[in-house]
mmCIF file of C-alpha atoms in Angstrom:
data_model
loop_
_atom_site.group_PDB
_atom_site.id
_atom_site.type_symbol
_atom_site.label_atom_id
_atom_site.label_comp_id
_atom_site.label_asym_id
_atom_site.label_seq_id
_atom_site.Cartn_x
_atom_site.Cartn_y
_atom_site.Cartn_z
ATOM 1 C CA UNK W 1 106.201 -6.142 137.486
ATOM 2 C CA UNK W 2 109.442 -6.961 139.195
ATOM 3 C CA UNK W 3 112.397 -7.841 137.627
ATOM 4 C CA UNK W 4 111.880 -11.823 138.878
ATOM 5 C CA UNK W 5 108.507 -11.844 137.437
ATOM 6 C CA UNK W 6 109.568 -10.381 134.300
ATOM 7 C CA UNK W 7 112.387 -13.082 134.152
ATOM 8 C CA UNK W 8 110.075 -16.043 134.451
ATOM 9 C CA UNK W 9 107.812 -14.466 132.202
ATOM 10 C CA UNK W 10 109.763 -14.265 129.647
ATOM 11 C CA UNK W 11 110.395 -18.034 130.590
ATOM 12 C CA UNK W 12 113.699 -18.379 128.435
ATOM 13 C CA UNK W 13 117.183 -18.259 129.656
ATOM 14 C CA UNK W 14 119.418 -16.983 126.698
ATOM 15 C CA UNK W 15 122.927 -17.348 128.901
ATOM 16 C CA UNK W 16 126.020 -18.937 127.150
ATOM 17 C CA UNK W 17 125.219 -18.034 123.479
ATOM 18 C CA UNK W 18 126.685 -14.769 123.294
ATOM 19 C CA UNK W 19 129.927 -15.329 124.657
ATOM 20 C CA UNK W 20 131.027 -18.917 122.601
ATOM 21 C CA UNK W 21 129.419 -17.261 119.255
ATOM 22 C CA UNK W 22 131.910 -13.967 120.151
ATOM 23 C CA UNK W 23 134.416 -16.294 120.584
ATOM 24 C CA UNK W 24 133.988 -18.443 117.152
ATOM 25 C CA UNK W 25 133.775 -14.786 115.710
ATOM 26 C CA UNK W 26 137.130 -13.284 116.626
ATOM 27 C CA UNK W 27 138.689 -17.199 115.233
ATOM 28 C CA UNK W 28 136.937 -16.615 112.005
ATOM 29 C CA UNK W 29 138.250 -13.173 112.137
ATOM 30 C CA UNK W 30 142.040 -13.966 111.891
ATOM 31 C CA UNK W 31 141.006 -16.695 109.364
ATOM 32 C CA UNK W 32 139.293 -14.035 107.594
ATOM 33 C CA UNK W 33 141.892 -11.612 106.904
ATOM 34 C CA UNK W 34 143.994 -14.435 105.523
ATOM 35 C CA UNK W 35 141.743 -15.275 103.308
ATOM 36 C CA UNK W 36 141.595 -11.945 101.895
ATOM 37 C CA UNK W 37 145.240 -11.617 101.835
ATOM 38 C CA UNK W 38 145.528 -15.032 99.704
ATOM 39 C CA UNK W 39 142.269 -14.463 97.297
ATOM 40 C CA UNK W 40 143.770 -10.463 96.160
ATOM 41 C CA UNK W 41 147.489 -12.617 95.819
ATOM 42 C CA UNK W 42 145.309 -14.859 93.432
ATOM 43 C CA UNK W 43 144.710 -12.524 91.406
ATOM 44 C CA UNK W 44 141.320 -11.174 92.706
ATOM 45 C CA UNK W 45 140.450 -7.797 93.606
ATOM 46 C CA UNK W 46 138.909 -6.012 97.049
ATOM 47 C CA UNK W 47 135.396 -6.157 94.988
ATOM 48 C CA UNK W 48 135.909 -10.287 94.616
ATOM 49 C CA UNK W 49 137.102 -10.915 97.550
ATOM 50 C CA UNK W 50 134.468 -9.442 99.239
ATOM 51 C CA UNK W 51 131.693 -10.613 96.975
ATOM 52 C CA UNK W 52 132.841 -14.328 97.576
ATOM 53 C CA UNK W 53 132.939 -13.670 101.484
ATOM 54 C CA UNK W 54 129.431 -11.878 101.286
ATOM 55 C CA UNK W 55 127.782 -14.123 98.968
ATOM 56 C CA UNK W 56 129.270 -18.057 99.086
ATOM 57 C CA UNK W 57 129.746 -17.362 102.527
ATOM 58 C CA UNK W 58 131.471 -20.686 103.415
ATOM 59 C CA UNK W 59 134.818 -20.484 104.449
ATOM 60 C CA UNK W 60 136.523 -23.903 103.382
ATOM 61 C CA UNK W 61 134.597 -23.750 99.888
ATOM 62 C CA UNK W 62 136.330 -20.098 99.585
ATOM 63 C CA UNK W 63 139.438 -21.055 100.618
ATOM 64 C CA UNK W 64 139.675 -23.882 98.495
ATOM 65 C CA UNK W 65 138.309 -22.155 95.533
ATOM 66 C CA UNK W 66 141.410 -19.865 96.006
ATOM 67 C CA UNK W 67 144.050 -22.731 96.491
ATOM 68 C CA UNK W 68 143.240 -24.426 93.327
ATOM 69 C CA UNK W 69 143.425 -21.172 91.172
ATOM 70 C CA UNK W 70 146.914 -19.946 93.017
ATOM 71 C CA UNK W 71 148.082 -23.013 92.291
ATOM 72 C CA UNK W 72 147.295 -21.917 88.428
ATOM 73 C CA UNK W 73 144.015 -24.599 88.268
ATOM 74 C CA UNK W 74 141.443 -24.136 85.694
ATOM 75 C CA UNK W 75 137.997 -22.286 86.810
ATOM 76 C CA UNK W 76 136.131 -25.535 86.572
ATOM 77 C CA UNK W 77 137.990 -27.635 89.078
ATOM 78 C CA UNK W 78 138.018 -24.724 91.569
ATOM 79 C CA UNK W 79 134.342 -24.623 91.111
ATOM 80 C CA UNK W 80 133.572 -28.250 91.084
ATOM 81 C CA UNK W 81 135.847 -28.759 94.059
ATOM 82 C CA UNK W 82 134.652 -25.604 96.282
ATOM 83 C CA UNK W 83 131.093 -27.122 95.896
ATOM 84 C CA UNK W 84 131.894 -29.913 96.391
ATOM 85 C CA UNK W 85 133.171 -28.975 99.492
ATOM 86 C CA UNK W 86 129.965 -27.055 100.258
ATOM 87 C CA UNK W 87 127.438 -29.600 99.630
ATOM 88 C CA UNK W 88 127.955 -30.796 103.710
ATOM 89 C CA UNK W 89 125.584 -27.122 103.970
ATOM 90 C CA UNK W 90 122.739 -28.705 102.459
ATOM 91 C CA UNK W 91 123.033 -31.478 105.079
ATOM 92 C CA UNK W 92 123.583 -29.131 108.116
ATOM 93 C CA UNK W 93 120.360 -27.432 106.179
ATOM 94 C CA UNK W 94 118.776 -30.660 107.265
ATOM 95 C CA UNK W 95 119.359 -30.666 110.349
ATOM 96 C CA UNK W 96 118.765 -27.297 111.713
ATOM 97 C CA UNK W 97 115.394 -26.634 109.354
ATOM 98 C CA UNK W 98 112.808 -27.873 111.908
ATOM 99 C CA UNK W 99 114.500 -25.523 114.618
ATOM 100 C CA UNK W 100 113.898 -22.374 112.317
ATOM 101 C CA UNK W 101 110.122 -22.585 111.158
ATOM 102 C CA UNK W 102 108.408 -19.398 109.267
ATOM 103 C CA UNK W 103 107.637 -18.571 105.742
ATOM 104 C CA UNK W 104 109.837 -19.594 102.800
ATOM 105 C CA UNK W 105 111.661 -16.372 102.469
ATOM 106 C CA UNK W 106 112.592 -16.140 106.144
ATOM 107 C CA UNK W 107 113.814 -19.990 105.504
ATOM 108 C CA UNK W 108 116.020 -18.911 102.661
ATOM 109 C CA UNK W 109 117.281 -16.354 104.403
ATOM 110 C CA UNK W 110 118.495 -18.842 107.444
ATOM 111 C CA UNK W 111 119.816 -20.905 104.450
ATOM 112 C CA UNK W 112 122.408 -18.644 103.606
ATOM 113 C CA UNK W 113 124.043 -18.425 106.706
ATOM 114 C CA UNK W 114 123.679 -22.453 107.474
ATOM 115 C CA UNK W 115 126.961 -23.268 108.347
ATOM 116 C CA UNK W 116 130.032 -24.945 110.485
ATOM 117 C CA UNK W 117 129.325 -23.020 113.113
ATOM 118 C CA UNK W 118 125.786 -21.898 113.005
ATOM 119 C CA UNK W 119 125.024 -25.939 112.568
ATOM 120 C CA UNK W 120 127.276 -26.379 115.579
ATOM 121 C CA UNK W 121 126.223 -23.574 117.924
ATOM 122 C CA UNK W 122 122.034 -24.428 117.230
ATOM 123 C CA UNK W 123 122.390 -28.392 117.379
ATOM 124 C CA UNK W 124 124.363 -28.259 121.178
ATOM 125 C CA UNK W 125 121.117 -25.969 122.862
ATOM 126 C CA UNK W 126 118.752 -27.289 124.880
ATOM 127 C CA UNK W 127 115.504 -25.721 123.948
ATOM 128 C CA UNK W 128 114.174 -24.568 120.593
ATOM 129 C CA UNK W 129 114.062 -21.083 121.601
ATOM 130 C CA UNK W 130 117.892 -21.050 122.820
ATOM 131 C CA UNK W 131 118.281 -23.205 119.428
ATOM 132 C CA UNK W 132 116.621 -20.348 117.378
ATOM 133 C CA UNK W 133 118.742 -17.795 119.344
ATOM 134 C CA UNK W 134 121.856 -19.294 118.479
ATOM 135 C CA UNK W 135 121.365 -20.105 115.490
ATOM 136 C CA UNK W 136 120.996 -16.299 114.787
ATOM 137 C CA UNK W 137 123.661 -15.069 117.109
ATOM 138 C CA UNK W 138 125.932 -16.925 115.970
ATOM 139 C CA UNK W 139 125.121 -16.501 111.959
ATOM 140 C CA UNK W 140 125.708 -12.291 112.853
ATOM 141 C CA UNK W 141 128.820 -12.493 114.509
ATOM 142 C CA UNK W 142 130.306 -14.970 112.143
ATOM 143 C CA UNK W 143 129.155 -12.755 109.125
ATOM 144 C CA UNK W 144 130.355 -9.566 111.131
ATOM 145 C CA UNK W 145 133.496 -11.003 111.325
ATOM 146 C CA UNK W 146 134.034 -12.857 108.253
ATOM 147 C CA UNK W 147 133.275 -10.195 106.383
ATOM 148 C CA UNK W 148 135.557 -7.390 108.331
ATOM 149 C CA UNK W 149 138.595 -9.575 108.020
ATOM 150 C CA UNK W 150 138.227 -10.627 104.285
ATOM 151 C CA UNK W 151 138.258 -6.394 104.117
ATOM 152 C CA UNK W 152 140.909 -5.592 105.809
ATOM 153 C CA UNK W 153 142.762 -8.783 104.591
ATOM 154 C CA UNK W 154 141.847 -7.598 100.651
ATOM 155 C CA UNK W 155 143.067 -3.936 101.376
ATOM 156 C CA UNK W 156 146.430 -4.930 102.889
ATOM 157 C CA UNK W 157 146.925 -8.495 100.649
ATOM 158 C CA UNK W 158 149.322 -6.619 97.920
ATOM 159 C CA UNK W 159 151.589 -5.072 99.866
ATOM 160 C CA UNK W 160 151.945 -8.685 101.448
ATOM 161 C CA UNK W 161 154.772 -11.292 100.217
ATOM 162 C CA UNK W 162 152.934 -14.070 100.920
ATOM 163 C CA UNK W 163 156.065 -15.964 100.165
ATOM 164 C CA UNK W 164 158.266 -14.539 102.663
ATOM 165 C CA UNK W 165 155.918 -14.352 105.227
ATOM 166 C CA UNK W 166 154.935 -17.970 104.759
ATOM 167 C CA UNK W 167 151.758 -17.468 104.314
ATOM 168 C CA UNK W 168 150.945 -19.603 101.611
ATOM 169 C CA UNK W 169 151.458 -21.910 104.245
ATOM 170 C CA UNK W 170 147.811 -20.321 105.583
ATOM 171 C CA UNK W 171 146.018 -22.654 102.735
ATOM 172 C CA UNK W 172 146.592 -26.148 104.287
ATOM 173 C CA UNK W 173 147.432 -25.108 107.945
ATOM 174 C CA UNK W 174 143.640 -24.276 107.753
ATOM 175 C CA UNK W 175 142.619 -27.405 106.299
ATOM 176 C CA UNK W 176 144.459 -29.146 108.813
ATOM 177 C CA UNK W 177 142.569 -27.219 111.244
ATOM 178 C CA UNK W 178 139.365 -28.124 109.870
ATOM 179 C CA UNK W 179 139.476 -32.184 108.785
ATOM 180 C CA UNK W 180 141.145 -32.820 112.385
ATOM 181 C CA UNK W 181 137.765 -33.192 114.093
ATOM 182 C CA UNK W 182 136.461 -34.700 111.171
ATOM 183 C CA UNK W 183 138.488 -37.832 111.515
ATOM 184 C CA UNK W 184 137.061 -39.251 114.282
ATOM 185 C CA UNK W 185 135.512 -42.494 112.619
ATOM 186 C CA UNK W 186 137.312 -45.148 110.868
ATOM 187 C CA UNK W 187 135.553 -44.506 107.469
ATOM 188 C CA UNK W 188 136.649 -40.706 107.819
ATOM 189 C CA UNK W 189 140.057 -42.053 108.102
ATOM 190 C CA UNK W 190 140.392 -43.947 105.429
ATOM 191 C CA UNK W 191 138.187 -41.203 102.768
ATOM 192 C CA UNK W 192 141.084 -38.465 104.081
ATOM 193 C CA UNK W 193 144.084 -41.401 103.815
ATOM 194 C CA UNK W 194 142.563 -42.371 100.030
ATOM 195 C CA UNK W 195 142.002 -38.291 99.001
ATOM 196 C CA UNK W 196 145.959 -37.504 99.813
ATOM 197 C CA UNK W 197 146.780 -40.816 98.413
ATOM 198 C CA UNK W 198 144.608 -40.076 95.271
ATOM 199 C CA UNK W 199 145.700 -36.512 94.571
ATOM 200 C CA UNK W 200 149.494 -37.039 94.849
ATOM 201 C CA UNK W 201 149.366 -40.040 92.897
ATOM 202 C CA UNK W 202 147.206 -38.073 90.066
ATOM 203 C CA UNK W 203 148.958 -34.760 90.172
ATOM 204 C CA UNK W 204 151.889 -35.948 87.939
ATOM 205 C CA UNK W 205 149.423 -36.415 85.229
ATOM 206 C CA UNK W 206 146.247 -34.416 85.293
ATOM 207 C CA UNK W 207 145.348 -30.651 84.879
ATOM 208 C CA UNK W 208 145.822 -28.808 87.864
ATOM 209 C CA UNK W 209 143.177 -28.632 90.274
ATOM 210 C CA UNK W 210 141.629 -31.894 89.301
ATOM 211 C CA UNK W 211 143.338 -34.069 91.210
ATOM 212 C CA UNK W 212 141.390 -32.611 93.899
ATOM 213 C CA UNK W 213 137.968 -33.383 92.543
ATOM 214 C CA UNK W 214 138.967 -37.130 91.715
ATOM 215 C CA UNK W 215 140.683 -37.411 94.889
ATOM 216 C CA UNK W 216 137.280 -36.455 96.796
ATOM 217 C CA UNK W 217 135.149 -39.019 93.750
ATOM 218 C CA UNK W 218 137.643 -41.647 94.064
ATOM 219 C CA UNK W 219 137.842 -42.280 97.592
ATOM 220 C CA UNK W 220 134.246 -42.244 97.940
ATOM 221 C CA UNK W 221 133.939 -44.759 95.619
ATOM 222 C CA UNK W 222 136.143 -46.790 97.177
ATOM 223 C CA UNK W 223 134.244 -46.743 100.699
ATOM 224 C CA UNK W 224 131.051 -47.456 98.827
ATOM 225 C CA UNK W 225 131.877 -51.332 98.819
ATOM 226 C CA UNK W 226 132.955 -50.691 102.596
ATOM 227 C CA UNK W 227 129.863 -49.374 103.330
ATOM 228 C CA UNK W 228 127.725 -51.983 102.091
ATOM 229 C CA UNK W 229 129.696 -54.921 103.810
ATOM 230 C CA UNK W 230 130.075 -53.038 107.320
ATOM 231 C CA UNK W 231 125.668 -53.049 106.984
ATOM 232 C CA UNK W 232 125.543 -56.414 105.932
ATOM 233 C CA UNK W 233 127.777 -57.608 108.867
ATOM 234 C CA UNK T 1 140.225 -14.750 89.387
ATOM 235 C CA UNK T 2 137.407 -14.243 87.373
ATOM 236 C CA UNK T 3 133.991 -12.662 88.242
ATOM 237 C CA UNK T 4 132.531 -15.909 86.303
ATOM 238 C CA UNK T 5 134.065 -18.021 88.653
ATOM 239 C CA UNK T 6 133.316 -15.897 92.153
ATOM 240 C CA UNK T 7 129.450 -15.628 90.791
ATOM 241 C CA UNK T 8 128.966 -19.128 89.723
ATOM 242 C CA UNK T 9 130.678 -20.356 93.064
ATOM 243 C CA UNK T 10 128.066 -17.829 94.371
ATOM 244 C CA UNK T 11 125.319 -19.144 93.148
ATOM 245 C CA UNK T 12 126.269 -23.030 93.800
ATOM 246 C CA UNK T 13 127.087 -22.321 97.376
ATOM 247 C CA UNK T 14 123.606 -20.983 98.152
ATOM 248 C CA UNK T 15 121.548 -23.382 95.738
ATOM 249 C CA UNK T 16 122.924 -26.381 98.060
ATOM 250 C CA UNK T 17 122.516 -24.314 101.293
ATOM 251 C CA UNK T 18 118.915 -23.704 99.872
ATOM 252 C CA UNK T 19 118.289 -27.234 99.134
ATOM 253 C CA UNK T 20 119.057 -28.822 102.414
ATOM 254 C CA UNK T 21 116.978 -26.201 104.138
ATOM 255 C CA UNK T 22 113.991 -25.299 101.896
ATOM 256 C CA UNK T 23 113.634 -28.178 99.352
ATOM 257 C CA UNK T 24 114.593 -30.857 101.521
ATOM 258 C CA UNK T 25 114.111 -29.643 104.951
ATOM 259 C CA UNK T 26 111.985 -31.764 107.158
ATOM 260 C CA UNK T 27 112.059 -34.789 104.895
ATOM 261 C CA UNK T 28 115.523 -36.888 104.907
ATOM 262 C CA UNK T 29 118.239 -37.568 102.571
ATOM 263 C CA UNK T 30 118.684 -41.526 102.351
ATOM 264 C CA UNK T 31 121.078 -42.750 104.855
ATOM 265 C CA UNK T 32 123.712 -43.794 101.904
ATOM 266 C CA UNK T 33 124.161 -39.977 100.329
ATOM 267 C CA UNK T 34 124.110 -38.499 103.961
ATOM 268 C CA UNK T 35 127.033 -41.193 104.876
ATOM 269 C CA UNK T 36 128.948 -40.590 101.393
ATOM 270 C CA UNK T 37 128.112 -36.651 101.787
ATOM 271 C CA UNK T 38 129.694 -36.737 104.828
ATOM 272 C CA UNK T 39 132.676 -38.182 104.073
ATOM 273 C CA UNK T 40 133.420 -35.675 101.273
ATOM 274 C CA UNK T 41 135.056 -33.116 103.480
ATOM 275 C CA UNK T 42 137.556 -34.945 104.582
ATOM 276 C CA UNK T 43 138.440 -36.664 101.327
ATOM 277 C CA UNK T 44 138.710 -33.362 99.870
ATOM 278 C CA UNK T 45 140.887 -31.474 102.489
ATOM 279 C CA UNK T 46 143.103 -33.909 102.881
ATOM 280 C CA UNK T 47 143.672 -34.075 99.042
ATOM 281 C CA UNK T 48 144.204 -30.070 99.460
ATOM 282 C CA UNK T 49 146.579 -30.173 102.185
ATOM 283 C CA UNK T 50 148.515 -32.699 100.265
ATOM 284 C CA UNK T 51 148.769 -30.573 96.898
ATOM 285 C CA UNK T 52 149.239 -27.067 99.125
ATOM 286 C CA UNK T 53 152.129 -28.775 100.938
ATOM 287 C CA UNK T 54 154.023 -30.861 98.197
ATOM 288 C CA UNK T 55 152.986 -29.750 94.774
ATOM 289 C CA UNK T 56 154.135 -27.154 92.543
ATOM 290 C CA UNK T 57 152.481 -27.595 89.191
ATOM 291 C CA UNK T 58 152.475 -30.990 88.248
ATOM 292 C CA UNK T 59 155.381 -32.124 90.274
ATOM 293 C CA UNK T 60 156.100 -33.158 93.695
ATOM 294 C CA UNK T 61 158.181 -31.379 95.766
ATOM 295 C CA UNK T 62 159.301 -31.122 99.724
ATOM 296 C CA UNK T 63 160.285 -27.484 100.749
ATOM 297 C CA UNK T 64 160.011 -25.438 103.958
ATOM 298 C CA UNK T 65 156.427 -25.525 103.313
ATOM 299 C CA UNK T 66 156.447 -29.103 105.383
ATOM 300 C CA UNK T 67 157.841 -27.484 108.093
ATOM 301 C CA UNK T 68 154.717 -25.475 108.038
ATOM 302 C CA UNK T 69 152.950 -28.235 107.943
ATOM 303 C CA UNK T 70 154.176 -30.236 110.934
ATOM 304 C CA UNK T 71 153.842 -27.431 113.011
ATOM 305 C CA UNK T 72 150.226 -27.263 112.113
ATOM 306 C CA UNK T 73 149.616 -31.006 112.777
ATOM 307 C CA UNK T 74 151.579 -30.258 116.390
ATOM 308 C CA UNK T 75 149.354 -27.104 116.503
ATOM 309 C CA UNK T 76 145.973 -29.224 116.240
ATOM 310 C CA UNK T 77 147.178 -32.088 118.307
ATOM 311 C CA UNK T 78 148.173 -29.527 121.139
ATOM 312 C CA UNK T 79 144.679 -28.353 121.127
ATOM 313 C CA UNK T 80 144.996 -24.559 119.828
ATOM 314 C CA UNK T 81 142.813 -22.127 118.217
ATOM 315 C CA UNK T 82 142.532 -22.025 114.397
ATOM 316 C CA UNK T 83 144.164 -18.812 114.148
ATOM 317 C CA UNK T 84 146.903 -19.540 116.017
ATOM 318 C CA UNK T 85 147.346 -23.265 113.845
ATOM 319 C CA UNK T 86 147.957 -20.800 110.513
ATOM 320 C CA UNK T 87 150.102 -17.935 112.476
ATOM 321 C CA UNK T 88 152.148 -21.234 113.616
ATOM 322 C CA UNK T 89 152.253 -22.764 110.112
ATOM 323 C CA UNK T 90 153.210 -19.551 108.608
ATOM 324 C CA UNK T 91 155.964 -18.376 111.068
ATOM 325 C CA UNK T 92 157.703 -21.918 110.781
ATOM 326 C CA UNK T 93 157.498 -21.648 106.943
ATOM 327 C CA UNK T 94 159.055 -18.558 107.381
ATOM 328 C CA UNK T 95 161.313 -18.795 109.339
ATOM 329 C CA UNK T 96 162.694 -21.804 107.237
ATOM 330 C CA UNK T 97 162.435 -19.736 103.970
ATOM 331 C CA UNK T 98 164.742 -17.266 105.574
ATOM 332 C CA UNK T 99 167.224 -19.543 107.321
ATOM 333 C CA UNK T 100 167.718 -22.009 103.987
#
């Protein structure tokens, strides 16, 4: 069999995934090694740090897990917030299910690594094959990666003045990075304009770290009403 | 930060991932908790940029963290990677620190 015939035989092309799912990698990388840096500052250890990147595997959920217990929150409100934070998984779960048939442990195995990115990189393919592809491709290098830097970021975190290096400033740099794309619609707008409204107004006067829970509660609350007229209309 | 708190998180993280995939999976959530689920993200970060950037404890407070800040708003609007928003971020804060 020629090399043509074995091409069209195997009937798939797999070009393009590699390469962007590299790419995402080395980004998740740098953000990675923060992370670690910031969760041993926090009073974690090389062990937690890398159990939370190994096992909640979910980088904004992590990060903002962290935040709220630097910031000297209590453990509930960095829970409650972090999943909070991760329950747009169990939507992206949703959506890239019927692209990754087999038996139910293979499924909960995809599960864990149904992301940002995995979501991303399987939705945008053309074909379910490429969209099974990717979806693993992308899931190895972004664990690969995650996992590295959150290492190498633990090991190195306590020699690290996070203060003089401005890298507390890591913590919402990052979440700039990640609600930009998310405000694309008016109704996104106005639930990220309500949350900062809501948690600097609150902060005075609650625990610390809640303000970020009610924040999240109370603006969707208030687009509730919204919601209803803008499907009436 | 307790073991308590990095297991439950744990656990949480991959119960939700589970449910979307497994429990839920080809069947739908209503439209309504898709729309509000949605939405949650950027409620929430922008509630945790705001108490990263101008909180310390309970009060309010504008430092060279802002700086910080803006330069990661210019760093998103310019179009750069995420790694290179925080190195941004962090070198402005920085750089403040040490000039004020």
């Amino acid at each position: 069999m020629d090399a043509h015939n074995e091409h069209a035989h195997e009937g798939v092309n797999y070009d393009g995934i590699v390469g962007p799912a590299v790419a995402l990698g080395f980004a998740v990388f740098i953000f990675a090694i923060s992370f670690g840096v910031l969760c041993v500052n926090a009073g974690g250890s090389v062990p937690k740090a890398m159990a939370m990147s190994l096992l909640v595997f979910t980088g904004a959920s992590q990060f903002s897990a962290v935040s709220v217990i630097a910031a000297g929150g209590t453990a509930a409100s960095a829970v409650i917030g972090a999943l909070l934070l991760g329950s747009r998984n169990a939507i992206y779960g949703v959506a890239v299910a019927p692209w990754l048939p087999g038996s139910v442990k293979y499924r909960v195995a995809a599960a864990q690594f149904t992301i940002d990115e995995t979501t991303g990189m399987t939705l945008v393919q053309n074909s379910p094959e490429r969209k099974r592809r990717a979806f693993w491709v992308t899931a190895a290098s972004i664990y690969g990666f995650w996992n590295v830097g959150t290492l190498i970021g633990a090991l190195v975190g306590n020699s690290f003045d996070t203060q003089k290096y401005g890298l507390d400033v890591a913590f919402p740099a990052a979440f700039v990075a990640m609600v930009a794309p998310l405000l694309s619609t008016r109704k996104a707008q106005l639930a990220g304009v309500g949350g900062a409204v809501v948690c600097l107004a609150t902060t005075p006067f609650l625990p610390i770290g809640a303000p970020i829970v009610i924040s999240a509660v109370v603006a969707l609350i208030a687009l509730v009403p919204a919601q209803r007229k803008s499907r009436r209309s | 930060m307790s073991w308590t708190v990095v297991l439950v998180l744990a656990f949480g993280a991959f119960a939700l991932k589970v449910f979307g995939f497994v429990i839920i999976g080809d069947r739908k959530f209503p439209p309504q908790v898709e729309a509000v689920i949605a939405l949650i993200p950027a409620a929430l970060l922008c509630a945790l940029i705001m108490k990263d950037t101008f909180t310390v404890g309970h009060d309010l407070q504008i430092d060279a963290r802002a700086v910080g800040l803006i330069a990661a708003v210019f760093g998103v609007w310019r179009k750069v990677p995420i790694w290179l928003v925080i190195v941004l971020a962090c070198v402005a804060t920085g750089i403040t620190r040490a000039i004020s």
